[in-house]
Short mmCIF file of C-alpha atoms and ligand atoms in Angstrom, two decimals:
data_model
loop_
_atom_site.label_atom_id
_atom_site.label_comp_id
_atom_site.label_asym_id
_atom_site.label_seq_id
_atom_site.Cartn_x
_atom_site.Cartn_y
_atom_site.Cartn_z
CA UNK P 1 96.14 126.90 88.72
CA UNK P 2 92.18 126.18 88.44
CA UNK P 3 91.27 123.05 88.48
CA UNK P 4 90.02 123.11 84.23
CA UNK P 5 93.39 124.29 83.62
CA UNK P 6 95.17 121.48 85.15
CA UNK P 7 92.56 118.78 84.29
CA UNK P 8 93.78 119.95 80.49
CA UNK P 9 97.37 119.87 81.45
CA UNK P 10 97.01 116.29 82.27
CA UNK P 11 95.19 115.02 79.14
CA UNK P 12 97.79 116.94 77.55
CA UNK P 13 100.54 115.05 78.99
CA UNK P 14 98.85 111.78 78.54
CA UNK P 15 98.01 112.33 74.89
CA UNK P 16 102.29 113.86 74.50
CA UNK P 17 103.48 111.45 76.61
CA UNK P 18 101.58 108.16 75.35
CA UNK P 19 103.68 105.03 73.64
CA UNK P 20 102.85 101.94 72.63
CA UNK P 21 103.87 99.14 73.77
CA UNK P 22 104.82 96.44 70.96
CA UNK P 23 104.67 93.64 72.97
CA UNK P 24 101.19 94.12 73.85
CA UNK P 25 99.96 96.58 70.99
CA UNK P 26 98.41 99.22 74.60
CA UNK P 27 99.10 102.40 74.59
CA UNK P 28 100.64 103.44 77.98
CA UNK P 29 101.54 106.54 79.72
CA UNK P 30 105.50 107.12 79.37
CA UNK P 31 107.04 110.77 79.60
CA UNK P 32 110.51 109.60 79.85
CA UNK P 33 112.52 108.68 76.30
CA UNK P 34 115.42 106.23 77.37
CA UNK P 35 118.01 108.81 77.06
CA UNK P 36 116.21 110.62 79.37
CA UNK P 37 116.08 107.47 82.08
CA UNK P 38 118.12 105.45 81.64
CA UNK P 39 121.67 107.20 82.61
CA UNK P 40 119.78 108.08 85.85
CA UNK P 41 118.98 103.96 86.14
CA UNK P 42 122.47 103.45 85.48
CA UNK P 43 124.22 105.47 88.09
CA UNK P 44 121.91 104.19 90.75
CA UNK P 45 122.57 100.52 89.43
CA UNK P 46 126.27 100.75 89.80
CA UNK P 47 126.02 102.88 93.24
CA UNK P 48 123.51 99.80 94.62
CA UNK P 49 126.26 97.35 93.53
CA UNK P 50 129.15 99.37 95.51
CA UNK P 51 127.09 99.00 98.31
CA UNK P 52 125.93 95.56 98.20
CA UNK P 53 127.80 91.80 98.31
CA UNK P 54 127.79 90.81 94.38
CA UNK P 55 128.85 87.34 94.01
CA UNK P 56 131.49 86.43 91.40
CA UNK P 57 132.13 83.76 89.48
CA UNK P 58 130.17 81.07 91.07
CA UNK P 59 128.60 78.63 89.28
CA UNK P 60 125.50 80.25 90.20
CA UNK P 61 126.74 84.00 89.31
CA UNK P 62 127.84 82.91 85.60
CA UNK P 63 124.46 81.03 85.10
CA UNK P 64 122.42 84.72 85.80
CA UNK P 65 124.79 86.17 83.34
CA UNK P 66 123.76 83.72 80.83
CA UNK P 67 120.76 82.97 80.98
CA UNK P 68 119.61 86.76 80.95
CA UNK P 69 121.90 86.55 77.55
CA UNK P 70 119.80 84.35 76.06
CA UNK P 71 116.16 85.90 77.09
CA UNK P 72 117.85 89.01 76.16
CA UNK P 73 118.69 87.80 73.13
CA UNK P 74 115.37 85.91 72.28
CA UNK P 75 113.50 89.59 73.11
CA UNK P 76 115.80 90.86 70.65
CA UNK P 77 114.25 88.26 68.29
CA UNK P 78 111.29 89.17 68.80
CA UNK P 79 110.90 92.90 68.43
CA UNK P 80 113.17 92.44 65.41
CA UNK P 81 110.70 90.25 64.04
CA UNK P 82 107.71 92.54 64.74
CA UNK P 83 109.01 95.60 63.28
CA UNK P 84 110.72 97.11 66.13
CA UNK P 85 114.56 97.11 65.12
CA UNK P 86 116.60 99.11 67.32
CA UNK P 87 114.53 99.38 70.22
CA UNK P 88 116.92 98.05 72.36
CA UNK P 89 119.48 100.29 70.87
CA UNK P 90 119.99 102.18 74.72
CA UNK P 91 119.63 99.40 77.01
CA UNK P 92 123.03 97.97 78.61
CA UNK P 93 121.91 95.06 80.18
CA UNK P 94 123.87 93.43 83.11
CA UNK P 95 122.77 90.32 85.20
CA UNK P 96 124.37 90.23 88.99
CA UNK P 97 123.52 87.62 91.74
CA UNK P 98 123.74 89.89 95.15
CA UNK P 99 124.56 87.83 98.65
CA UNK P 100 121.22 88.81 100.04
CA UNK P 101 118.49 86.36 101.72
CA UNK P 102 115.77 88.21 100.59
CA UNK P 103 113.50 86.11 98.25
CA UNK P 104 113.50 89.02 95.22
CA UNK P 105 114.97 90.09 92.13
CA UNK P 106 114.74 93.20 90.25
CA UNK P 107 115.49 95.17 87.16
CA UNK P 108 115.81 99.10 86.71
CA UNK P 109 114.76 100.90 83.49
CA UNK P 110 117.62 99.82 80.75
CA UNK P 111 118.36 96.21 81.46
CA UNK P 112 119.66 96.48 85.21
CA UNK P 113 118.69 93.37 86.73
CA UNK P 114 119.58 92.15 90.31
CA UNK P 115 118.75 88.65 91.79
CA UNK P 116 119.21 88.22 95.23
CA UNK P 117 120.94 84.32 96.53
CA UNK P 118 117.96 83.99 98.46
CA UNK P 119 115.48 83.43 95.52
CA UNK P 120 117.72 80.84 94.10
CA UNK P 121 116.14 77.98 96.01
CA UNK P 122 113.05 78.79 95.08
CA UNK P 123 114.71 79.05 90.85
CA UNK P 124 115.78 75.69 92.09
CA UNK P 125 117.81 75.43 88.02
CA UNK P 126 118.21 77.51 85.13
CA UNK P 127 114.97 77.24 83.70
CA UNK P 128 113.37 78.65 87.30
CA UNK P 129 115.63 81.21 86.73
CA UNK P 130 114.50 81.76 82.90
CA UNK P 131 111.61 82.35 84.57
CA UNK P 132 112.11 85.23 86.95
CA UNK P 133 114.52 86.76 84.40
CA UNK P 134 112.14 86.56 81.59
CA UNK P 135 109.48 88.37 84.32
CA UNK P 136 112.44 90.73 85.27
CA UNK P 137 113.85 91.72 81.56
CA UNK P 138 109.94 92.27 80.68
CA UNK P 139 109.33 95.18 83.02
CA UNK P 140 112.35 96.51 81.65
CA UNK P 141 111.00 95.99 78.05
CA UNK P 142 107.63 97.13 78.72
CA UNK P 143 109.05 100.60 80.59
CA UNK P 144 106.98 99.65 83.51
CA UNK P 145 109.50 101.78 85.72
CA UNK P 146 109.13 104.80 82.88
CA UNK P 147 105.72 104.43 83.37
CA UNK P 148 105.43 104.42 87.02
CA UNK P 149 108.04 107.44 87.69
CA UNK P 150 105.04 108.81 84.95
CA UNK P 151 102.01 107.84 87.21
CA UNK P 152 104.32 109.90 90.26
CA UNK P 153 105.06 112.92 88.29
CA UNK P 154 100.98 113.66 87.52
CA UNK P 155 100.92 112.21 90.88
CA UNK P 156 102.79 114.79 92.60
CA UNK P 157 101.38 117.41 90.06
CA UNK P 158 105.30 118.16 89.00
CA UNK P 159 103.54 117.61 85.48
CA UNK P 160 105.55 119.92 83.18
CA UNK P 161 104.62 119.80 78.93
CA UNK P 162 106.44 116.78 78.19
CA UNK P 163 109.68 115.75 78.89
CA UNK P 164 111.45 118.68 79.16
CA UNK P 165 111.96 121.23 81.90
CA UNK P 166 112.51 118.88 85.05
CA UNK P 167 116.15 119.20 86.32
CA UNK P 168 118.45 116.26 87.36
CA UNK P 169 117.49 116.82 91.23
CA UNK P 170 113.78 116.20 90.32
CA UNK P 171 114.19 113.54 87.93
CA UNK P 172 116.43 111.88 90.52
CA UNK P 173 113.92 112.23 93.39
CA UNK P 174 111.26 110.82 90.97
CA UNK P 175 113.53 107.84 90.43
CA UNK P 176 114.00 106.92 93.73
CA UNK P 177 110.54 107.34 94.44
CA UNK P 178 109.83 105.11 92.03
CA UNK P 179 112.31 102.53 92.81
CA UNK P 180 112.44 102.75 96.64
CA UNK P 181 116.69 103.11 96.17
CA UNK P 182 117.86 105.21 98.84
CA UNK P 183 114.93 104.54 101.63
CA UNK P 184 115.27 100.83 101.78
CA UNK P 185 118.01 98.99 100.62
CA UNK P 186 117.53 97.06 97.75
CA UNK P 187 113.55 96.91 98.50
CA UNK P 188 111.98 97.84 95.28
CA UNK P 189 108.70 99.28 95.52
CA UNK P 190 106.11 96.85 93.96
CA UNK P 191 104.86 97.42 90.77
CA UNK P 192 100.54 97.48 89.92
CA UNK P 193 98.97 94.43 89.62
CA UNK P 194 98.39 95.09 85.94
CA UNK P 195 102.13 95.56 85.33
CA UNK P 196 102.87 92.06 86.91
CA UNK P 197 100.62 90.07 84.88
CA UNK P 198 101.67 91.91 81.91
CA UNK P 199 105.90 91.11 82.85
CA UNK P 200 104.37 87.45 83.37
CA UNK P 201 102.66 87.35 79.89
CA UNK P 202 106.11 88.76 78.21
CA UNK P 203 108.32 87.24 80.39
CA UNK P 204 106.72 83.87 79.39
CA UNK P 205 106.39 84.20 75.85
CA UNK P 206 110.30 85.69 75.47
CA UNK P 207 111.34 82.29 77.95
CA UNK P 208 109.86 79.93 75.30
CA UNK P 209 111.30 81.61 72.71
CA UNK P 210 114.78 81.45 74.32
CA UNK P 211 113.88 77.56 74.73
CA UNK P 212 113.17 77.22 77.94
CA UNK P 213 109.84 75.46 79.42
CA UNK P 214 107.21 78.06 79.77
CA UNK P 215 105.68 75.03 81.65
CA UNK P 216 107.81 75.69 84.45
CA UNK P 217 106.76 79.23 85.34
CA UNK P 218 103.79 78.19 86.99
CA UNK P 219 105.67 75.63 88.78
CA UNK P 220 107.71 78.49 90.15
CA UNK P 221 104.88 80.25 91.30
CA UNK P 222 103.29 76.75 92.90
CA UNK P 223 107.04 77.22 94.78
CA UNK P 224 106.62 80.47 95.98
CA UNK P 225 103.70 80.30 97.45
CA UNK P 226 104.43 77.20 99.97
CA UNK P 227 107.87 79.47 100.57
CA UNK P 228 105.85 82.72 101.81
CA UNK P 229 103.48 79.96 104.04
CA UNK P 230 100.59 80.03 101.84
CA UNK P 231 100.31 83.54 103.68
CA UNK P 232 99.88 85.87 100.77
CA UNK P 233 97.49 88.41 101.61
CA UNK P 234 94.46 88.24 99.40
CA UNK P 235 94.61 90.33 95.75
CA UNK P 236 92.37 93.07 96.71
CA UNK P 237 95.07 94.10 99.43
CA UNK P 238 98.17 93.28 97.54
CA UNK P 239 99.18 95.27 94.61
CA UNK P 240 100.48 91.83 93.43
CA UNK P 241 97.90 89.64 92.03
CA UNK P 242 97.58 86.65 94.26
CA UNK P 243 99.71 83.72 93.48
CA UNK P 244 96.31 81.87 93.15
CA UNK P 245 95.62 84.17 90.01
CA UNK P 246 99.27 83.95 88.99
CA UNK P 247 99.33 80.39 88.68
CA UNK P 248 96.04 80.23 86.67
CA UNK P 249 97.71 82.60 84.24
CA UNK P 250 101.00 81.03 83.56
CA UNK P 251 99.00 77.82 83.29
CA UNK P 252 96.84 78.44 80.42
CA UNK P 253 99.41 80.65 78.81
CA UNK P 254 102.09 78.48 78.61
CA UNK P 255 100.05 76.52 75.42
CA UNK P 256 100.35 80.36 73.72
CA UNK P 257 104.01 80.70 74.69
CA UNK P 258 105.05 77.58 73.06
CA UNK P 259 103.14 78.27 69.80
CA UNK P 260 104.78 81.54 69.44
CA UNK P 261 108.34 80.07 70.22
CA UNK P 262 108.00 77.90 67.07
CA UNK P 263 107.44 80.64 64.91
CA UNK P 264 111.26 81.07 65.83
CA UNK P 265 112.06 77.31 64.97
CA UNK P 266 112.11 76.90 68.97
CA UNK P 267 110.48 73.38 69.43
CA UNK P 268 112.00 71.42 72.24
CA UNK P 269 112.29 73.51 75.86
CA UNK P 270 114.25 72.64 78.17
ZN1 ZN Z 1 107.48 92.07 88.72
#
């Protein structure tokens, strides 16, 4: 294929396979519709649970579960509220705490979400949880994993017009691409940097709006970092932004996340 050819092919596929993204109004680069995804998500989701310790009703288990009810249910609010009814009409979402000391949690495309036992210390109570959950259920809002099995396809020049033509096989070796599933256990492959600080942004605004204190996300982050050592490698090398930046962010958001909660009669936040 010459090089013009292909060039077009991609702009192509970017203009076809462009969505916007309500929560923040950018258009971003998504080839995969939900029904498309999200059975794919699924499978692997249950398969990584087979595999893996999931605690049951603990304390700690049921509190997950509930609090990723009630971000769930405040994103609901939200999109409902911003002319986006039925956009969660193909997620299944499902909250389970895995016995795992890794310091991580997780959500695949359609609501999947995984915390590991080891990042509950750093939670410390349900509102540090609120936190990572709101952060989790955003990328999963967003499509950030959509997107990014997107970026591999051009990636890997399997572009094809649209979002037809690739079989299961491909679509599953895209997936665990994307997601790392397969290689390492339970290691998800980082997002960009521009995808964190955009599941930070959501996360926080859909936290306050499920009453919890959007206060506390930076005092998460202020956590984390004396937890990895203060040993974060600096931004440029990290596809994370540095818990430096982080913590500036969720600080002077927080103000924006409260203001926006009381548009849903949300004024205390626990
Ligand atoms: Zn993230």
């Amino acid at each position: 294929m010459s090089k013009n050819i292909f060039l077009t092919l991609v702009v192509l596929l970017f203009i076809m396979g462009c969505k916007t993204n309500p929560f923040t109004g950018k258009s971003t680069l998504n080839f995969y519709p939900n029904t498309s995804i999200f059975p794919t998500a699924f499978a692997q989701y249950d398969e990584f649970l087979k595999e893996n310790k999931v605690v049951e009703s603990t304390t700690e288990a049921k509190m997950i579960t509930s609090v990723g009810q009630r971000i769930a249910t405040a994103a609901e609010r939200w999109l409902n509220s911003n002319g986006y009814p039925g956009y969660l009409k193909d997620y299944q979402w499902e909250y389970n705490l895995v016995q795992d000391e890794t310091v991580n949690a997780w959500c695949m495309p359609g609501g999947k979400i995984v915390f590991y036992t080891g990042i509950l210390p750093i939670c410390q109570d349900e509102t540090g949880i609120a936190v990572v959950m709101g952060h989790e259920v955003a990328h999963a809002l967003a499509d950030h994993g959509a997107q990014r099995m997107s970026a591999g396809m051009i990636q890997q020049g399997v572009a094809v017009a649209g979002n037809i033509a690739i079989n299961d096989l491909e679509k599953r070796n895209i997936f665990n691409q994307a997601y790392g599933i397969g290689s390492t256990v339970g290691v998800m492959l980082p997002f960009s940097r521009s995808h964190e600080t955009e599941a930070d942004r959501i996360g926080l605004q859909i936290m306050a709006i499920a009453g919890y204190n959007p206060d506390e996300a930076a005092e998460l982050w202020k956590r984390m970092k004396v937890n990895s050592g203060n040993q974060a490698p600096p931004e440029f090398l990290s596809t994370h932004p540095s818990n430096d930046t982080r913590i500036a962010n969720l600080t002077s958001w927080a103000p924006l996340a409260k203001e926006e909660a009381r548009k849903y009669g949300v004024t205390t936040f626990q």
